[in-house]
Coordinates of C-alpha atoms and ligand atoms in Angstrom, one line a residue:
M6 CA 96.2 -10.9 -144.2
N7 CA 98.0 -11.4 -140.9
S8 CA 96.6 -14.5 -139.2
H9 CA 96.2 -12.7 -135.9
D10 CA 94.7 -9.5 -137.3
C11 CA 92.4 -9.1 -134.3
S12 CA 90.4 -5.9 -133.8
A13 CA 89.6 -4.9 -130.2
A14 CA 85.9 -5.3 -129.6
D15 CA 84.9 -7.2 -126.5
A16 CA 87.1 -7.5 -123.4
A17 CA 86.9 -11.3 -123.4
L18 CA 86.2 -12.2 -127.0
R19 CA 87.7 -10.3 -129.9
P20 CA 86.6 -10.8 -133.5
C21 CA 89.5 -11.7 -135.8
R22 CA 90.2 -13.0 -139.3
R23 CA 92.2 -16.1 -140.0
N24 CA 94.4 -16.8 -143.0
D25 CA 91.6 -17.7 -145.4
G26 CA 89.8 -14.5 -144.5
S27 CA 87.1 -16.2 -142.5
F28 CA 85.7 -14.8 -139.3
S29 CA 86.9 -16.1 -135.9
L30 CA 87.2 -15.0 -132.3
W31 CA 90.1 -14.7 -129.9
S32 CA 89.3 -15.7 -126.3
E33 CA 91.3 -13.7 -123.7
H34 CA 90.1 -16.0 -121.0
Y35 CA 91.5 -19.2 -122.7
G36 CA 94.4 -17.4 -124.5
Q37 CA 93.3 -19.2 -127.7
A38 CA 91.6 -18.5 -131.0
F39 CA 88.4 -20.3 -131.8
H40 CA 90.0 -21.7 -135.0
S41 CA 93.3 -22.6 -136.5
A42 CA 95.4 -19.9 -138.1
R43 CA 94.8 -21.5 -141.5
G44 CA 91.2 -20.6 -141.4
A45 CA 87.9 -21.3 -139.7
I46 CA 86.1 -22.5 -142.7
Q47 CA 89.0 -24.5 -144.1
E48 CA 89.5 -26.1 -140.7
A49 CA 85.7 -27.0 -140.5
K50 CA 85.9 -28.7 -143.9
E51 CA 89.3 -30.4 -143.5
T52 CA 89.4 -31.3 -139.9
F53 CA 85.8 -31.9 -138.9
L54 CA 83.9 -32.8 -142.1
A55 CA 86.3 -34.5 -144.5
P56 CA 87.0 -37.4 -142.0
A57 CA 83.3 -37.8 -141.2
G58 CA 82.9 -39.8 -144.4
L59 CA 79.6 -38.2 -145.4
E60 CA 79.9 -40.0 -148.8
R61 CA 78.9 -43.2 -146.9
F62 CA 75.3 -41.8 -146.5
A63 CA 72.8 -42.1 -149.4
A64 CA 70.9 -39.0 -150.5
G65 CA 67.7 -38.8 -148.5
S66 CA 69.1 -40.5 -145.4
T67 CA 69.3 -38.9 -142.0
L68 CA 72.6 -37.9 -140.5
R69 CA 72.6 -37.6 -136.7
V70 CA 75.2 -35.2 -135.4
L71 CA 76.3 -34.1 -132.0
E72 CA 78.3 -30.9 -132.1
L73 CA 80.3 -30.1 -128.9
C74 CA 81.1 -26.4 -128.5
V75 CA 79.1 -24.7 -131.2
G76 CA 80.9 -21.3 -130.6
T77 CA 80.5 -19.1 -133.6
G78 CA 78.6 -21.8 -135.5
T79 CA 81.2 -22.0 -138.2
N80 CA 81.3 -25.8 -138.1
T81 CA 77.4 -25.8 -138.0
A82 CA 77.2 -23.7 -141.1
V83 CA 79.7 -25.9 -143.0
L84 CA 77.9 -29.0 -141.9
L85 CA 74.5 -27.6 -143.1
Q86 CA 76.0 -26.8 -146.4
A87 CA 77.5 -30.2 -146.8
C88 CA 74.1 -31.8 -145.9
E89 CA 72.3 -29.7 -148.4
Q90 CA 74.8 -30.5 -151.2
R91 CA 74.5 -34.2 -150.4
K92 CA 70.7 -34.1 -149.9
L93 CA 71.0 -35.5 -146.4
Q94 CA 68.4 -34.8 -143.6
L95 CA 70.2 -33.4 -140.6
Q96 CA 69.3 -34.3 -137.0
W97 CA 71.5 -32.1 -134.9
W98 CA 72.3 -31.6 -131.2
G99 CA 74.5 -28.6 -130.5
L100 CA 76.0 -28.0 -127.0
E101 CA 77.5 -24.7 -125.9
L102 CA 78.2 -22.9 -122.6
D103 CA 78.3 -19.3 -123.8
P104 CA 75.8 -17.6 -126.2
Q105 CA 78.1 -14.7 -126.8
P106 CA 80.3 -16.2 -129.6
L107 CA 77.3 -17.0 -131.7
R108 CA 75.7 -13.6 -131.0
L109 CA 78.9 -11.9 -132.1
A110 CA 79.2 -14.0 -135.2
L111 CA 75.6 -13.5 -136.3
A112 CA 75.9 -9.8 -135.8
D113 CA 78.9 -9.6 -138.0
P114 CA 78.1 -8.9 -141.7
G115 CA 81.5 -10.5 -142.7
F116 CA 80.5 -13.7 -140.9
R117 CA 77.0 -13.8 -142.5
G118 CA 78.5 -13.0 -145.9
Q119 CA 80.5 -16.2 -145.8
W120 CA 77.4 -18.2 -146.7
P121 CA 74.3 -18.0 -148.8
A122 CA 71.4 -16.5 -147.1
S123 CA 69.6 -19.9 -146.9
T124 CA 72.5 -21.4 -144.9
V125 CA 72.5 -18.5 -142.4
E126 CA 68.7 -18.9 -142.1
A127 CA 69.0 -22.6 -141.5
M128 CA 71.8 -21.9 -139.0
E129 CA 69.6 -19.5 -137.1
E130 CA 66.8 -22.0 -137.0
R131 CA 69.1 -24.7 -135.7
T132 CA 70.9 -22.6 -133.2
A133 CA 67.5 -21.8 -131.5
S134 CA 67.6 -25.4 -130.3
I135 CA 71.1 -25.3 -128.8
H136 CA 71.5 -27.0 -125.4
W137 CA 73.0 -24.2 -123.4
G138 CA 75.2 -24.9 -120.3
D139 CA 78.2 -26.9 -119.3
A140 CA 78.5 -29.8 -121.7
R141 CA 79.4 -32.1 -118.9
Q142 CA 75.9 -31.7 -117.6
T143 CA 73.9 -31.2 -120.8
L144 CA 75.5 -34.3 -122.4
R145 CA 74.6 -36.4 -119.3
E146 CA 71.0 -35.3 -119.8
L147 CA 71.1 -36.2 -123.5
Q148 CA 72.4 -39.7 -122.9
A149 CA 69.0 -41.4 -123.3
P150 CA 68.1 -39.9 -126.7
L151 CA 71.6 -40.0 -128.1
A152 CA 73.0 -43.4 -126.9
G153 CA 74.4 -45.3 -129.9
R154 CA 72.7 -43.0 -132.4
C155 CA 75.2 -40.4 -133.6
D156 CA 76.8 -40.8 -137.0
L157 CA 79.1 -37.9 -136.3
V158 CA 80.4 -36.1 -133.2
I159 CA 82.3 -32.9 -133.8
H160 CA 84.5 -32.2 -130.7
D161 CA 85.8 -28.6 -130.9
A162 CA 86.5 -27.6 -127.3
F163 CA 89.5 -25.4 -126.4
S164 CA 92.6 -27.5 -126.0
P165 CA 93.1 -29.9 -123.0
G166 CA 95.8 -27.6 -121.6
V167 CA 93.2 -24.9 -120.9
C168 CA 89.9 -26.8 -120.9
P169 CA 90.6 -30.3 -119.6
Q170 CA 86.9 -30.5 -118.4
L171 CA 85.8 -31.5 -121.9
W172 CA 88.7 -33.9 -122.5
S173 CA 88.4 -36.0 -119.3
L174 CA 88.1 -39.8 -119.5
E175 CA 84.7 -39.5 -118.0
F176 CA 83.4 -36.9 -120.4
L177 CA 84.9 -38.8 -123.4
A178 CA 83.1 -41.9 -122.2
L179 CA 79.8 -40.0 -122.3
V180 CA 80.7 -38.8 -125.8
S181 CA 81.6 -42.3 -127.0
H182 CA 78.3 -43.8 -125.7
C183 CA 76.6 -41.5 -128.2
L184 CA 78.4 -42.9 -131.3
A185 CA 76.5 -45.3 -133.6
P186 CA 78.4 -48.5 -134.4
Q187 CA 79.9 -46.9 -137.5
G188 CA 79.8 -43.4 -136.1
R189 CA 82.9 -41.1 -136.0
L190 CA 84.2 -38.5 -133.6
T191 CA 86.3 -35.9 -135.3
T192 CA 88.6 -33.4 -133.6
Y193 CA 91.6 -31.2 -134.2
C194 CA 93.1 -32.4 -131.0
S195 CA 96.1 -34.8 -131.1
A196 CA 97.0 -34.8 -127.4
A197 CA 98.2 -38.2 -126.2
A198 CA 96.0 -38.0 -123.1
V199 CA 92.9 -37.6 -125.3
R200 CA 93.9 -40.4 -127.6
Q201 CA 94.7 -42.7 -124.7
S202 CA 91.3 -41.9 -123.1
L203 CA 89.4 -42.5 -126.4
Q204 CA 91.2 -45.9 -126.6
E205 CA 90.2 -46.7 -123.0
C206 CA 86.6 -46.0 -124.1
G207 CA 87.0 -48.8 -126.5
L208 CA 87.2 -46.7 -129.7
H209 CA 89.5 -47.4 -132.7
L210 CA 91.6 -44.4 -133.7
A211 CA 93.2 -42.9 -136.8
G212 CA 95.1 -39.7 -137.4
L213 CA 94.2 -37.0 -139.8
R214 CA 96.4 -36.1 -142.8
P215 CA 98.6 -33.1 -141.6
P216 CA 97.3 -29.8 -143.1
A217 CA 99.1 -28.6 -146.3
G218 CA 102.2 -26.6 -145.4
S219 CA 102.4 -28.2 -141.9
A220 CA 105.7 -27.7 -140.2
S221 CA 105.9 -31.3 -139.1
H222 CA 104.8 -34.3 -141.1
Q223 CA 105.2 -36.4 -137.9
W224 CA 102.0 -34.9 -136.4
S225 CA 98.7 -35.8 -137.8
G226 CA 96.2 -32.9 -138.1
G227 CA 93.8 -34.3 -135.6
T228 CA 92.1 -37.5 -134.3
V229 CA 89.2 -39.6 -135.6
A230 CA 87.7 -42.2 -133.3
S231 CA 85.0 -44.8 -133.9
P232 CA 83.5 -48.0 -132.3
S233 CA 84.5 -49.6 -135.7
V234 CA 87.9 -50.1 -137.3
L235 CA 88.6 -47.0 -139.4
P236 CA 89.6 -47.5 -143.0
L237 CA 93.0 -45.8 -143.6
G238 CA 93.2 -43.8 -146.8
E239 CA 92.6 -40.1 -147.5
P240 CA 92.2 -38.3 -145.2
L241 CA 92.7 -40.9 -142.4
V242 CA 96.3 -41.9 -141.7
A243 CA 98.0 -44.2 -139.2
F244 CA 99.8 -42.5 -136.3
S245 CA 103.5 -41.8 -137.0
Q246 CA 106.2 -43.6 -135.0
M247 CA 106.6 -40.3 -133.1
E248 CA 102.9 -40.2 -132.2
Q249 CA 102.9 -43.8 -131.1
E250 CA 105.8 -43.3 -128.8
H251 CA 104.1 -40.2 -127.4
L252 CA 101.3 -42.5 -126.3
Q253 CA 103.8 -44.4 -124.1
T254 CA 104.8 -41.2 -122.2
Q255 CA 103.4 -39.3 -119.2
A256 CA 101.7 -37.1 -121.8
A257 CA 99.2 -40.0 -122.3
V258 CA 98.0 -40.0 -118.6
P259 CA 94.3 -39.2 -118.9
Y260 CA 92.5 -36.2 -117.4
L261 CA 90.1 -37.4 -114.8
D262 CA 86.9 -35.6 -113.6
P263 CA 84.7 -38.3 -111.8
T264 CA 82.2 -35.7 -110.4
G265 CA 81.9 -33.8 -113.7
H266 CA 82.2 -30.6 -111.7
A267 CA 86.0 -30.2 -111.2
S268 CA 87.7 -26.9 -112.2
A269 CA 90.4 -26.9 -114.8
A270 CA 93.1 -26.3 -112.1
E271 CA 91.9 -29.2 -110.0
I272 CA 91.9 -31.6 -113.0
Q273 CA 95.4 -30.4 -114.0
E274 CA 96.9 -30.7 -110.5
Q275 CA 95.4 -34.2 -109.9
R276 CA 96.8 -35.3 -113.3
R277 CA 100.2 -33.9 -112.6
Q278 CA 100.4 -36.0 -109.4
R279 CA 99.3 -39.2 -111.3
Q280 CA 101.9 -38.5 -114.0
Q281 CA 104.6 -38.4 -111.4
R282 CA 103.5 -41.7 -110.0
S283 CA 102.9 -43.3 -113.4
G284 CA 106.4 -44.7 -114.0
R285 CA 106.0 -43.8 -117.6
L286 CA 108.7 -42.2 -119.8
S287 CA 108.9 -38.5 -119.2
T288 CA 107.5 -36.4 -122.0
S289 CA 110.7 -34.3 -122.1
A290 CA 112.8 -37.4 -122.9
W291 CA 110.4 -38.1 -125.8
R292 CA 110.5 -34.5 -126.8
R293 CA 114.4 -34.5 -126.9
R294 CA 114.4 -37.7 -129.0
W295 CA 112.0 -36.2 -131.5
Q296 CA 113.2 -32.6 -131.2
Q297 CA 109.7 -31.3 -130.6
G298 CA 109.4 -27.8 -129.2
D299 CA 106.0 -28.6 -127.7
G300 CA 104.5 -32.1 -127.7
L301 CA 100.9 -31.0 -127.7
R302 CA 100.0 -29.4 -131.0
N303 CA 97.2 -27.0 -130.9
A304 CA 96.4 -26.5 -134.6
G305 CA 97.7 -22.9 -134.6
R306 CA 95.3 -21.6 -132.0
F307 CA 98.0 -20.2 -129.8
P308 CA 98.7 -16.5 -129.6
P309 CA 101.3 -15.0 -132.0
S310 CA 104.9 -15.1 -130.6
Ligands
SAM21 C1 87.2 -23.5 -129.7 S1 85.7 -22.8 -129.3 C2 84.6 -23.5 -130.4 C3 84.7 -23.1 -131.9 C4 83.4 -23.4 -132.6 N1 83.3 -24.8 -133.0 C5 83.3 -22.4 -133.8 O1 83.2 -22.9 -135.0 O2 83.3 -21.3 -133.6 C6 85.3 -23.6 -127.8 C7 83.9 -23.3 -127.3 O3 83.7 -24.1 -126.1 C8 82.8 -23.4 -125.3 N2 82.9 -24.0 -124.0 C9 83.9 -23.8 -123.1 N3 83.7 -24.6 -122.0 C10 82.5 -25.2 -122.2 C11 81.7 -26.2 -121.5 N4 82.1 -26.6 -120.3 N5 80.6 -26.7 -122.0 C12 80.2 -26.3 -123.3 N6 80.9 -25.4 -124.0 C13 82.0 -24.9 -123.5 C14 83.3 -21.9 -125.4 O4 82.3 -21.1 -125.0 C15 83.6 -21.8 -126.9 O5 82.6 -21.3 -127.6

């Protein structure tokens, strides 16, 4: 099946199927798919769950998870299944701005048919408790109950190029305060600005093994961050030389949003000015050296060329 086999449905969000046949959505507003071309379920398992290290938790123990950008609930469903298989109790906080993606997914028989009825039921129960609104505000309100308690943070916002609000240094600081000492944040994002910000928040980082069939072995398949040193080994990898050099360029200048209310355009423009003043190596020089067409990978969420 074509990875961008999207059928027209809604003006802003169009249901589509990814390479593994799983349900996804295409956002006209952001010009991005909700999931990578290789597949929503595959991505949920490989990018968000495998690096979470759930095997560290004994059966019967409680896993505390903060999920940023619940969207269709695909990551939620895969998480619920994993917890059921491992007999883990799940305490879950889901944050999302727009109820429409979940509504579209739950109304789609193909989406529901991806999981056993018990998982869909559990998902419906959980999603009734979602914290709706701009995550910049809802996460601020959740700081007291979440501080230092989350074993896992799933960060699945649209990419920083189109949604810098959820990748700013200030927002990532709020996120990192939620992590338990051995907790992990997992994301598909490998942008230098995000990695730099996570480091500035005092977190240790690792890359994620590139997905099978990836065009470039130089790019890891995402980023994992923790207050503790992360043990390298499947699926966590060290950053490649190319990625380390990327962190020295203007691409690593963080997105800033001190008020928590700035628009994407304001954050981008302000960053552009700071990049020019930064004295850092230009990203284009780095790109020429490594022959990268585009320094910021987006895990196949871009439109078809
Ligand atoms: C890439 S999609 C998430 C995909 C999702 N994890 C899934 O499995 O379907 C990004 C999501 O971020 C949400 N979003 C965008 N801006 C947001 C904000 N400021 N606060 C919370 N959610 C936001 C969008 O509504 C969208 O559902």
